Every structure is written in C-alpha cells, then in structure tokens.
PDB file of C-alpha atoms and ligand atoms in Angstrom:
ATOM      1  CA  MET A   1      -0.058  -0.085  -0.030  1.00 48.00           C
ATOM      2  CA  THR A   2       0.954   2.985  -0.632  1.00 49.00           C
ATOM      3  CA  GLU A   3       1.623   5.916   1.881  1.00 52.00           C
ATOM      4  CA  PRO A   4      -0.761   9.481   2.321  1.00 54.00           C
ATOM      5  CA  VAL A   5       0.392  11.993   0.061  1.00 56.00           C
ATOM      6  CA  GLU A   6       2.032  14.561   2.631  1.00 63.00           C
ATOM      7  CA  ASN A   7       1.756  17.284   1.020  1.00 71.00           C
ATOM      8  CA  MET A   8      -1.267  17.330  -0.101  1.00 78.00           C
ATOM      9  CA  PRO A   9      -4.340  19.400   1.217  1.00 87.00           C
ATOM     10  CA  VAL A  10      -6.380  17.508   4.063  1.00 94.00           C
ATOM     11  CA  ARG A  11      -9.689  16.774   1.825  1.00 96.00           C
ATOM     12  CA  HIS A  12     -12.970  16.767   4.164  1.00 97.00           C
ATOM     13  CA  ILE A  13     -15.437  13.868   3.315  1.00 95.00           C
ATOM     14  CA  LEU A  14     -19.476  13.702   4.932  1.00 95.00           C
ATOM     15  CA  CYS A  15     -20.332  10.755   4.050  1.00 93.00           C
ATOM     16  CA  LEU A  16     -24.407  10.718   2.909  1.00 95.00           C
ATOM     17  CA  SER A  17     -26.968   7.549   2.904  1.00 92.00           C
ATOM     18  CA  GLY A  18     -29.978   9.223   3.095  1.00 93.00           C
ATOM     19  CA  GLY A  19     -30.848   8.855   6.295  1.00 92.00           C
ATOM     20  CA  LYS A  20     -31.403  10.871   8.649  1.00 93.00           C
ATOM     21  CA  ASP A  21     -28.560  11.271  10.717  1.00 94.00           C
ATOM     22  CA  SER A  22     -26.223  12.000   8.109  1.00 95.00           C
ATOM     23  CA  THR A  23     -28.493  14.340   6.585  1.00 97.00           C
ATOM     24  CA  ALA A  24     -28.755  16.282   9.791  1.00 97.00           C
ATOM     25  CA  LEU A  25     -25.092  16.631  10.146  1.00 97.00           C
ATOM     26  CA  ALA A  26     -25.020  17.998   6.527  1.00 98.00           C
ATOM     27  CA  ILE A  27     -26.773  20.609   7.675  1.00 98.00           C
ATOM     28  CA  HIS A  28     -25.252  21.277  11.084  1.00 98.00           C
ATOM     29  CA  LEU A  29     -22.269  21.445   9.151  1.00 98.00           C
ATOM     30  CA  ARG A  30     -23.443  24.384   6.896  1.00 97.00           C
ATOM     31  CA  ARG A  31     -24.326  25.900  10.058  1.00 97.00           C
ATOM     32  CA  THR A  32     -21.582  25.880  12.628  1.00 97.00           C
ATOM     33  CA  ARG A  33     -18.549  25.040  10.207  1.00 97.00           C
ATOM     34  CA  PRO A  34     -19.839  27.007   7.062  1.00 95.00           C
ATOM     35  CA  HIS A  35     -15.945  27.344   6.441  1.00 95.00           C
ATOM     36  CA  LEU A  36     -15.293  23.373   5.821  1.00 95.00           C
ATOM     37  CA  ASN A  37     -14.791  23.083   2.204  1.00 95.00           C
ATOM     38  CA  LEU A  38     -16.881  19.774   2.274  1.00 97.00           C
ATOM     39  CA  GLU A  39     -17.309  17.010  -0.029  1.00 97.00           C
ATOM     40  CA  TYR A  40     -20.277  15.026   0.151  1.00 97.00           C
ATOM     41  CA  VAL A  41     -20.452  11.710  -0.862  1.00 96.00           C
ATOM     42  CA  PHE A  42     -23.207   8.733  -1.090  1.00 95.00           C
ATOM     43  CA  THR A  43     -22.873   5.363  -2.388  1.00 93.00           C
ATOM     44  CA  ASP A  44     -25.190   4.233  -4.883  1.00 92.00           C
ATOM     45  CA  THR A  45     -25.886   0.358  -4.525  1.00 92.00           C
ATOM     46  CA  LEU A  46     -28.718   1.015  -6.709  1.00 93.00           C
ATOM     47  CA  LYS A  47     -31.177  -0.425  -4.824  1.00 94.00           C
ATOM     48  CA  GLU A  48     -32.150   2.373  -2.380  1.00 94.00           C
ATOM     49  CA  LEU A  49     -35.799   3.398  -2.452  1.00 95.00           C
ATOM     50  CA  GLN A  50     -36.802   6.506  -4.732  1.00 95.00           C
ATOM     51  CA  GLU A  51     -37.815   8.022  -1.582  1.00 95.00           C
ATOM     52  CA  THR A  52     -33.763   7.928  -0.568  1.00 95.00           C
ATOM     53  CA  TYR A  53     -33.008   9.217  -3.621  1.00 95.00           C
ATOM     54  CA  ASP A  54     -35.737  11.813  -3.876  1.00 96.00           C
ATOM     55  CA  TYR A  55     -34.554  12.697  -0.415  1.00 97.00           C
ATOM     56  CA  LEU A  56     -31.115  13.053  -1.465  1.00 97.00           C
ATOM     57  CA  ASN A  57     -31.753  15.951  -4.229  1.00 97.00           C
ATOM     58  CA  ARG A  58     -34.262  17.682  -1.627  1.00 97.00           C
ATOM     59  CA  LEU A  59     -30.907  17.875   0.490  1.00 98.00           C
ATOM     60  CA  GLU A  60     -28.731  18.928  -2.651  1.00 97.00           C
ATOM     61  CA  ALA A  61     -31.161  21.568  -3.749  1.00 98.00           C
ATOM     62  CA  LEU A  62     -31.489  23.039   0.040  1.00 97.00           C
ATOM     63  CA  LEU A  63     -27.391  23.192   0.823  1.00 97.00           C
ATOM     64  CA  ASN A  64     -26.996  23.745  -3.041  1.00 97.00           C
ATOM     65  CA  ILE A  65     -24.430  21.286  -2.778  1.00 97.00           C
ATOM     66  CA  LYS A  66     -23.115  18.576  -5.342  1.00 97.00           C
ATOM     67  CA  ILE A  67     -23.616  15.236  -3.846  1.00 97.00           C
ATOM     68  CA  VAL A  68     -20.881  12.902  -5.975  1.00 96.00           C
ATOM     69  CA  ARG A  69     -22.242   9.272  -6.392  1.00 95.00           C
ATOM     70  CA  LEU A  70     -20.264   6.246  -6.411  1.00 92.00           C
ATOM     71  CA  ASN A  71     -20.717   3.290  -8.199  1.00 83.00           C
ATOM     72  CA  ALA A  72     -23.447   5.138 -10.660  1.00 68.00           C
ATOM     73  CA  LYS A  73     -22.660   1.950 -12.981  1.00 75.00           C
ATOM     74  CA  ALA A  74     -21.922  -1.513 -11.084  1.00 84.00           C
ATOM     75  CA  GLY A  75     -24.029  -1.410  -8.268  1.00 88.00           C
ATOM     76  CA  PHE A  76     -25.873  -4.855  -6.505  1.00 93.00           C
ATOM     77  CA  ASP A  77     -26.184  -6.928  -9.569  1.00 93.00           C
ATOM     78  CA  HIS A  78     -22.711  -6.789 -10.652  1.00 92.00           C
ATOM     79  CA  TRP A  79     -21.481  -7.916  -7.849  1.00 92.00           C
ATOM     80  CA  LEU A  80     -24.229 -10.207  -7.144  1.00 93.00           C
ATOM     81  CA  THR A  81     -23.116 -12.017 -10.662  1.00 92.00           C
ATOM     82  CA  VAL A  82     -19.273 -11.693  -9.224  1.00 92.00           C
ATOM     83  CA  PHE A  83     -20.277 -13.839  -5.796  1.00 91.00           C
ATOM     84  CA  GLY A  84     -21.754 -16.184  -7.823  1.00 88.00           C
ATOM     85  CA  GLY A  85     -25.479 -15.501  -6.570  1.00 88.00           C
ATOM     86  CA  LEU A  86     -24.822 -15.861  -3.328  1.00 90.00           C
ATOM     87  CA  LEU A  87     -27.136 -12.924  -1.247  1.00 92.00           C
ATOM     88  CA  PRO A  88     -25.300 -11.157   1.120  1.00 93.00           C
ATOM     89  CA  SER A  89     -26.083 -11.925   4.819  1.00 89.00           C
ATOM     90  CA  PRO A  90     -24.723 -10.716   8.264  1.00 86.00           C
ATOM     91  CA  GLN A  91     -22.284 -13.281   8.250  1.00 85.00           C
ATOM     92  CA  MET A  92     -21.363 -12.796   4.381  1.00 88.00           C
ATOM     93  CA  ARG A  93     -21.337  -9.557   3.935  1.00 89.00           C
ATOM     94  CA  TRP A  94     -20.038  -8.971   0.540  1.00 92.00           C
ATOM     95  CA  CYS A  95     -22.462  -5.719  -0.326  1.00 92.00           C
ATOM     96  CA  THR A  96     -20.896  -3.428   2.672  1.00 89.00           C
ATOM     97  CA  LYS A  97     -16.923  -4.226   1.623  1.00 89.00           C
ATOM     98  CA  MET A  98     -17.931  -3.741  -2.802  1.00 91.00           C
ATOM     99  CA  LEU A  99     -20.672  -1.250  -2.631  1.00 91.00           C
ATOM    100  CA  LYS A 100     -19.899   0.658  -0.483  1.00 89.00           C
ATOM    101  CA  LEU A 101     -16.431   0.813   1.974  1.00 87.00           C
ATOM    102  CA  LYS A 102     -13.924  -0.435  -1.178  1.00 88.00           C
ATOM    103  CA  PRO A 103     -15.907   2.610  -2.881  1.00 91.00           C
ATOM    104  CA  PHE A 104     -15.259   5.493  -1.281  1.00 90.00           C
ATOM    105  CA  GLU A 105     -11.247   3.978  -0.595  1.00 89.00           C
ATOM    106  CA  ASP A 106     -10.967   4.178  -3.690  1.00 91.00           C
ATOM    107  CA  TYR A 107     -12.442   7.250  -4.195  1.00 93.00           C
ATOM    108  CA  ILE A 108     -10.086   9.345  -1.695  1.00 91.00           C
ATOM    109  CA  GLY A 109      -7.397   6.953  -2.866  1.00 91.00           C
ATOM    110  CA  ASP A 110      -4.229   8.253  -0.151  1.00 91.00           C
ATOM    111  CA  GLN A 111      -4.657  11.532   0.479  1.00 91.00           C
ATOM    112  CA  LYS A 112      -5.471  11.976   4.242  1.00 93.00           C
ATOM    113  CA  VAL A 113      -9.064  12.721   5.050  1.00 94.00           C
ATOM    114  CA  ILE A 114     -11.513  13.898   8.025  1.00 94.00           C
ATOM    115  CA  SER A 115     -14.348  11.792   7.417  1.00 93.00           C
ATOM    116  CA  TYR A 116     -17.379  13.594   9.109  1.00 94.00           C
ATOM    117  CA  VAL A 117     -19.744  10.660  10.855  1.00 92.00           C
ATOM    118  CA  GLY A 118     -23.324  11.868  12.086  1.00 93.00           C
ATOM    119  CA  ILE A 119     -23.052   9.108  15.359  1.00 91.00           C
ATOM    120  CA  ARG A 120     -24.975  11.608  17.934  1.00 93.00           C
ATOM    121  CA  ALA A 121     -24.443  12.376  21.044  1.00 93.00           C
ATOM    122  CA  ASP A 122     -26.569  10.052  22.527  1.00 91.00           C
ATOM    123  CA  GLU A 123     -25.594   6.884  21.231  1.00 87.00           C
ATOM    124  CA  ASN A 124     -22.822   5.023  21.887  1.00 79.00           C
ATOM    125  CA  ARG A 125     -21.539   2.764  18.436  1.00 72.00           C
ATOM    126  CA  THR A 126     -18.389   2.562  16.767  1.00 64.00           C
ATOM    127  CA  GLY A 127     -20.505   0.954  13.887  1.00 57.00           C
ATOM    128  CA  TYR A 128     -19.054  -0.310  10.356  1.00 55.00           C
ATOM    129  CA  ILE A 129     -16.480   2.418   9.424  1.00 64.00           C
ATOM    130  CA  SER A 130     -13.719   1.975   7.334  1.00 66.00           C
ATOM    131  CA  THR A 131      -9.943   1.917   9.460  1.00 72.00           C
ATOM    132  CA  LYS A 132      -7.733   2.902   6.394  1.00 82.00           C
ATOM    133  CA  PRO A 133      -4.664   4.834   7.782  1.00 87.00           C
ATOM    134  CA  ASN A 134      -5.282   8.080   6.033  1.00 91.00           C
ATOM    135  CA  ILE A 135      -8.934   8.306   7.248  1.00 90.00           C
ATOM    136  CA  THR A 136     -10.055  10.001  10.522  1.00 91.00           C
ATOM    137  CA  PRO A 137     -13.351  10.355  11.045  1.00 90.00           C
ATOM    138  CA  THR A 138     -14.481  12.974  13.743  1.00 93.00           C
ATOM    139  CA  PHE A 139     -17.712  12.967  15.495  1.00 94.00           C
ATOM    140  CA  PRO A 140     -19.230  16.291  15.707  1.00 96.00           C
ATOM    141  CA  PHE A 141     -22.626  15.811  17.169  1.00 96.00           C
ATOM    142  CA  LYS A 142     -20.852  14.168  19.910  1.00 95.00           C
ATOM    143  CA  GLU A 143     -18.577  17.332  20.006  1.00 96.00           C
ATOM    144  CA  ASP A 144     -21.628  19.589  19.970  1.00 97.00           C
ATOM    145  CA  GLY A 145     -24.466  17.138  22.461  1.00 96.00           C
ATOM    146  CA  ILE A 146     -26.678  16.868  19.650  1.00 97.00           C
ATOM    147  CA  ASP A 147     -28.543  13.522  20.600  1.00 94.00           C
ATOM    148  CA  TYR A 148     -31.934  12.579  18.844  1.00 93.00           C
ATOM    149  CA  ALA A 149     -34.254  15.393  19.719  1.00 94.00           C
ATOM    150  CA  GLY A 150     -31.695  17.680  18.205  1.00 96.00           C
ATOM    151  CA  VAL A 151     -31.050  16.193  15.032  1.00 96.00           C
ATOM    152  CA  MET A 152     -35.242  16.249  15.036  1.00 95.00           C
ATOM    153  CA  LYS A 153     -34.852  19.871  15.680  1.00 96.00           C
ATOM    154  CA  ILE A 154     -32.309  20.574  12.723  1.00 98.00           C
ATOM    155  CA  LEU A 155     -34.481  18.893  10.405  1.00 97.00           C
ATOM    156  CA  ASN A 156     -37.118  20.341  10.632  1.00 96.00           C
ATOM    157  CA  GLU A 157     -35.913  23.498  10.822  1.00 97.00           C
ATOM    158  CA  SER A 158     -34.685  23.095   8.135  1.00 97.00           C
ATOM    159  CA  GLY A 159     -38.472  22.387   6.167  1.00 96.00           C
ATOM    160  CA  LEU A 160     -36.497  18.693   5.225  1.00 96.00           C
ATOM    161  CA  GLY A 161     -37.710  16.886   7.799  1.00 95.00           C
ATOM    162  CA  LEU A 162     -37.603  13.025   8.072  1.00 94.00           C
ATOM    163  CA  PRO A 163     -37.128  11.085   5.399  1.00 94.00           C
ATOM    164  CA  PRO A 164     -40.136   9.076   4.273  1.00 93.00           C
ATOM    165  CA  TYR A 165     -39.404   6.126   4.995  1.00 92.00           C
ATOM    166  CA  LEU A 166     -38.971   6.757   8.450  1.00 91.00           C
ATOM    167  CA  LYS A 167     -42.974   7.763   7.846  1.00 89.00           C
ATOM    168  CA  TRP A 168     -43.897   4.321   6.976  1.00 91.00           C
ATOM    169  CA  GLY A 169     -42.258   2.390   9.647  1.00 88.00           C
ATOM    170  CA  ARG A 170     -38.651   1.775   7.832  1.00 90.00           C
ATOM    171  CA  SER A 171     -35.360   2.401  10.799  1.00 85.00           C
ATOM    172  CA  HIS A 172     -33.327   2.988   7.912  1.00 85.00           C
ATOM    173  CA  SER A 173     -32.192   4.024   5.109  1.00 89.00           C
ATOM    174  CA  GLY A 174     -30.170   1.655   2.048  1.00 91.00           C
ATOM    175  CA  CYS A 175     -31.366  -1.243   0.135  1.00 94.00           C
ATOM    176  CA  PHE A 176     -34.784  -2.197   0.126  1.00 95.00           C
ATOM    177  CA  PHE A 177     -33.929  -5.425   0.270  1.00 95.00           C
ATOM    178  CA  CYS A 178     -31.213  -5.156   3.013  1.00 93.00           C
ATOM    179  CA  PHE A 179     -31.382  -8.594   4.941  1.00 92.00           C
ATOM    180  CA  PHE A 180     -30.932  -6.674   8.713  1.00 90.00           C
ATOM    181  CA  GLN A 181     -34.324  -5.670   8.276  1.00 91.00           C
ATOM    182  CA  GLN A 182     -37.075  -6.992  10.833  1.00 90.00           C
ATOM    183  CA  PRO A 183     -39.680  -9.341   9.296  1.00 93.00           C
ATOM    184  CA  MET A 184     -41.965  -6.921  10.409  1.00 95.00           C
ATOM    185  CA  GLU A 185     -40.063  -4.425   8.052  1.00 95.00           C
ATOM    186  CA  TRP A 186     -40.343  -6.655   5.280  1.00 96.00           C
ATOM    187  CA  VAL A 187     -44.432  -6.938   5.816  1.00 97.00           C
ATOM    188  CA  ARG A 188     -43.983  -2.452   5.564  1.00 96.00           C
ATOM    189  CA  LEU A 189     -41.515  -2.985   2.035  1.00 97.00           C
ATOM    190  CA  LEU A 190     -44.709  -5.551   1.209  1.00 97.00           C
ATOM    191  CA  GLU A 191     -47.375  -3.096   2.120  1.00 97.00           C
ATOM    192  CA  ASN A 192     -45.825  -0.113   1.206  1.00 96.00           C
ATOM    193  CA  HIS A 193     -44.064  -0.667  -2.183  1.00 96.00           C
ATOM    194  CA  PRO A 194     -45.105  -4.521  -3.344  1.00 97.00           C
ATOM    195  CA  GLU A 195     -43.203  -4.233  -5.926  1.00 96.00           C
ATOM    196  CA  GLN A 196     -39.860  -3.799  -4.602  1.00 96.00           C
ATOM    197  CA  PHE A 197     -40.929  -6.301  -1.784  1.00 97.00           C
ATOM    198  CA  GLU A 198     -41.215  -8.344  -5.405  1.00 97.00           C
ATOM    199  CA  GLU A 199     -38.026  -8.031  -6.978  1.00 97.00           C
ATOM    200  CA  ALA A 200     -36.632  -8.615  -3.990  1.00 97.00           C
ATOM    201  CA  MET A 201     -37.868 -11.734  -3.947  1.00 96.00           C
ATOM    202  CA  LYS A 202     -37.526 -12.576  -7.344  1.00 96.00           C
ATOM    203  CA  TYR A 203     -33.958 -12.977  -5.915  1.00 95.00           C
ATOM    204  CA  GLU A 204     -34.024 -15.675  -3.720  1.00 94.00           C
ATOM    205  CA  LYS A 205     -33.983 -19.414  -4.588  1.00 90.00           C
ATOM    206  CA  VAL A 206     -34.923 -22.302  -2.811  1.00 87.00           C
ATOM    207  CA  SER A 207     -33.153 -25.752  -4.050  1.00 85.00           C
ATOM    208  CA  SER A 208     -34.035 -28.726  -2.235  1.00 85.00           C
ATOM    209  CA  GLU A 209     -30.299 -29.163  -3.029  1.00 83.00           C
ATOM    210  CA  PRO A 210     -27.385 -28.205  -0.265  1.00 77.00           C
ATOM    211  CA  GLY A 211     -26.435 -24.522  -0.449  1.00 78.00           C
ATOM    212  CA  LYS A 212     -27.981 -24.297  -3.206  1.00 81.00           C
ATOM    213  CA  THR A 213     -31.046 -21.868  -1.500  1.00 85.00           C
ATOM    214  CA  PHE A 214     -30.668 -18.466  -0.439  1.00 90.00           C
ATOM    215  CA  THR A 215     -33.056 -16.074   0.968  1.00 93.00           C
ATOM    216  CA  TRP A 216     -32.803 -12.908   3.086  1.00 94.00           C
ATOM    217  CA  ILE A 217     -33.838 -14.582   6.103  1.00 92.00           C
ATOM    218  CA  GLN A 218     -32.519 -17.175   6.803  1.00 88.00           C
ATOM    219  CA  GLY A 219     -34.904 -20.078   6.975  1.00 89.00           C
ATOM    220  CA  MET A 220     -38.102 -18.023   5.954  1.00 93.00           C
ATOM    221  CA  PRO A 221     -38.600 -17.389   1.976  1.00 95.00           C
ATOM    222  CA  LEU A 222     -40.286 -13.897   1.219  1.00 97.00           C
ATOM    223  CA  SER A 223     -42.604 -16.558  -0.402  1.00 96.00           C
ATOM    224  CA  GLU A 224     -43.797 -17.577   3.374  1.00 96.00           C
ATOM    225  CA  LEU A 225     -43.202 -14.430   4.707  1.00 97.00           C
ATOM    226  CA  ARG A 226     -46.185 -12.492   2.347  1.00 97.00           C
ATOM    227  CA  LYS A 227     -48.627 -15.292   3.405  1.00 97.00           C
ATOM    228  CA  PRO A 228     -51.330 -13.733   5.548  1.00 97.00           C
ATOM    229  CA  GLU A 229     -51.623 -16.146   8.453  1.00 97.00           C
ATOM    230  CA  THR A 230     -46.812 -15.792   8.509  1.00 97.00           C
ATOM    231  CA  ILE A 231     -47.995 -11.666   8.423  1.00 97.00           C
ATOM    232  CA  ALA A 232     -50.475 -12.246  11.572  1.00 97.00           C
ATOM    233  CA  GLY A 233     -47.803 -13.912  13.280  1.00 97.00           C
ATOM    234  CA  ILE A 234     -45.389 -11.486  12.366  1.00 96.00           C
ATOM    235  CA  LYS A 235     -47.682  -8.359  13.609  1.00 96.00           C
ATOM    236  CA  LYS A 236     -48.716 -10.368  16.673  1.00 97.00           C
ATOM    237  CA  ARG A 237     -45.199 -10.652  18.119  1.00 95.00           C
ATOM    238  CA  TYR A 238     -44.427  -7.323  17.132  1.00 93.00           C
ATOM    239  CA  GLU A 239     -47.326  -5.846  18.751  1.00 93.00           C
ATOM    240  CA  GLU A 240     -46.264  -7.976  21.765  1.00 93.00           C
ATOM    241  CA  ARG A 241     -42.650  -6.874  22.197  1.00 89.00           C
ATOM    242  CA  ARG A 242     -43.345  -3.161  21.329  1.00 87.00           C
ATOM    243  CA  LEU A 243     -45.460  -2.692  24.272  1.00 89.00           C
ATOM    244  CA  ARG A 244     -42.778  -4.973  26.383  1.00 88.00           C
ATOM    245  CA  LEU A 245     -40.178  -2.548  25.067  1.00 84.00           C
ATOM    246  CA  LYS A 246     -42.678   0.179  26.511  1.00 81.00           C
ATOM    247  CA  LYS A 247     -43.002  -1.231  29.738  1.00 83.00           C
ATOM    248  CA  GLN A 248     -39.180  -1.510  29.848  1.00 80.00           C
ATOM    249  CA  ARG A 249     -38.081   1.572  29.057  1.00 73.00           C
ATOM    250  CA  GLY A 250     -41.066   4.176  29.415  1.00 65.00           C
ATOM    251  CA  ASN A 251     -40.893   7.126  27.639  1.00 57.00           C
ATOM    252  CA  LYS A 252     -37.155   6.757  27.027  1.00 55.00           C
ATOM    253  CA  SER A 253     -37.606   4.331  23.675  1.00 44.00           C
ATOM    254  CA  LEU A 254     -37.103   5.069  20.385  1.00 48.00           C
ATOM    255  CA  ALA A 255     -38.971   2.779  19.354  1.00 40.00           C
ATOM    256  CA  GLU A 256     -42.086   4.414  21.020  1.00 41.00           C
ATOM    257  CA  THR A 257     -40.989   8.184  19.361  1.00 44.00           C
ATOM    258  CA  LEU A 258     -40.511   7.150  16.354  1.00 45.00           C
ATOM    259  CA  GLY A 259     -44.066   5.020  16.526  1.00 39.00           C
ATOM    260  CA  GLY A 260     -43.360   1.761  16.723  1.00 40.00           C
ATOM    261  CA  LEU A 261     -39.244   1.581  14.764  1.00 43.00           C
ATOM    262  CA  GLU A 262     -36.701  -0.859  15.259  1.00 43.00           C
ATOM    263  CA  SER A 263     -34.784  -0.591  18.523  1.00 43.00           C
ATOM    264  CA  GLU A 264     -31.279   1.083  18.589  1.00 43.00           C
ATOM    265  CA  GLU A 265     -29.711  -2.439  19.627  1.00 40.00           C
ATOM    266  CA  GLU A 266     -30.508  -3.615  16.557  1.00 45.00           C
ATOM    267  CA  THR A 267     -30.406  -1.252  14.167  1.00 46.00           C
ATOM    268  CA  SER A 268     -26.700  -1.027  15.182  1.00 43.00           C
ATOM    269  CA  ARG A 269     -25.700  -4.076  13.967  1.00 52.00           C
ATOM    270  CA  ALA A 270     -26.126  -2.684  10.628  1.00 53.00           C
ATOM    271  CA  CYS A 271     -22.943  -0.301   8.949  1.00 56.00           C
ATOM    272  CA  LEU A 272     -23.033   3.282   9.518  1.00 57.00           C
ATOM    273  CA  ILE A 273     -22.036   3.866   5.698  1.00 59.00           C
ATOM    274  CA  CYS A 274     -25.650   2.384   4.676  1.00 58.00           C
ATOM    275  CA  GLN A 275     -27.264   3.559   7.208  1.00 55.00           C
ATOM    276  CA  LEU A 276     -26.997   6.616   9.499  1.00 62.00           C
TER     277      LEU A 276
HETATM  278  S1  LIG B   1     -27.572  -1.765   3.305  1.00 66.98           S
HETATM  279 FE1  LIG B   1     -27.838  -3.858   3.655  1.00 66.98          FE
HETATM  280  S2  LIG B   1     -27.585  -4.895   1.434  1.00 66.98           S
HETATM  281 FE2  LIG B   1     -27.427  -2.875   1.139  1.00 66.98          FE
HETATM  282  S3  LIG B   1     -24.926  -2.301   1.198  1.00 66.98           S
HETATM  283 FE3  LIG B   1     -25.906  -2.246   3.340  1.00 66.98          FE
HETATM  284  S4  LIG B   1     -25.587  -4.015   4.909  1.00 66.98           S
HETATM  285 FE4  LIG B   1     -25.755  -4.203   2.165  1.00 66.98          FE
END
C-alpha cells in the first residue's frame, strides 16, 4: 500500500446515506462550520428506495451542493454476479465491502481525509466504518452534544423533515432488500412498496440441493413471509414486543417515539456507511 500523500491538502468528506443523521449532519455543518470545504459522497448500491434518492436530491437543492454518487454503473447486480448469486448476509457481508467501503476508499485514494460521521451524542456505537490509516473520523454531533431530539430539530427547522421511509415504519436507509431488516419491516415493505418486495423476492432461490438455497432471511423465503397467516404472526409478535419494550423503557424508547421502529440495538448491527 502506498503512503498517504503528505503535502496534499486534507480533504473533508461527509458520507451521506439518505438517513436522518447524516442528512442532519450536513445541515448542521453548514450552519456551524461554514468554512469547511466539504465534499459530499453517496455510495449508491442502485437498490435504494426511490424516496431515498428523492430525499438526497432535496438535500442537494436545500444546501446548493453537489453530492458525488459512487458506483453509478456497477451496483449490487454486478457484484451479485461476481459472487455467483450468493446473497449477502450478516456473515457474508460482501455488499458493504464492495458497494460501500471500497468505492469510498478508492474515491479518496491515499490523501489524508477527515471523515465526518453522524453518530449522535446519545449513541454509544462505533459501527462498521473504514479503518484506512489516512482516514480520520470525526464526530461533530458528539462534540456539539446533539442528541436524537437535536437531530429532529435540525431536520424540522430546515424544512426538509424526516426521510419519507421513516413515516411508514422502515427504520433505516440502505438497500430495500437489506438483510438487516426485521420481519416486520419486510411486512411494511410489502404493504408500502409491493413492487420492491417482489423484486427482492426474485433474488431468492429455494432449492432442495444443499447450499443452493439463497434467501434474505435465513429459513424463511419471502414467498412464505408474504402469506397472510405468516404476516398475522409477525404483527402479533411485533406488538407483544413493542408493549414489552414500552414497559421496560417508559418514555425513553426510541421505538416508541417514532411509532414502532426497531430498537437501536438492532439497527446498530448494520453498517454506518449504509444507514446513518
Ligand atoms: S444496506 Fe444492507 S444490503 Fe445494502 S449494502 Fe448495506 S448491508 Fe448490504
């Protein structure tokens, strides 16, 4: 590996995911650190929800910025072919590596970079971020004490509001078929974007031959999940869990605050670059 180029100016980069935190960070940095010559980057799997693309377009217009889209040509389908049809999973997470981290690292090369990360002051996670030695992460929300309520305030005051998918109960941005989705989120995808649920289903292969079955949820193909009796069971279990969480967390539950989103412990397993 080549050494970082010492005499080149340090680049300041904000990776946007289309999620609420990285979006709010873009707005916050414009207000609090207007002197920064920020580059805005979105690593596109080409499998995001259209509403995520629209939200990013609105952010571009609001701040009058240009968001660099990486992977514009070789998205998820290209890499799926390279990986022989093997769907990614928490254990085999080639998608984050090939579609998120590598394009970002290639884009910045060996120059020194300060990477602005939207982890909030009320979060205690490090996540799945690049560890290249020339990249120094910085956490402005933590420095400035911006918590969940602070992020909501920034988004509301800007007029941009929340990413649209949060309103129908999807907890994060990223590919519409992301395997980190909880069964309830798959149900919501089916109810709100049936065409994308169908598209996700087409990627699955169910075979009696060992090692030839590829499904997004281990042991439950989407063709099974979409059956009314399965959906009823998922909704029942979800509601029971929601009530249990409500009892345990009282008013502090993020899940409660946002109307039934998944808990932070669950979403924190996912990659920050995809979902902040
Ligand atoms: S959103 Fe999910 S499926 Fe898409 S790249 Fe990230 S981890 Fe992979």
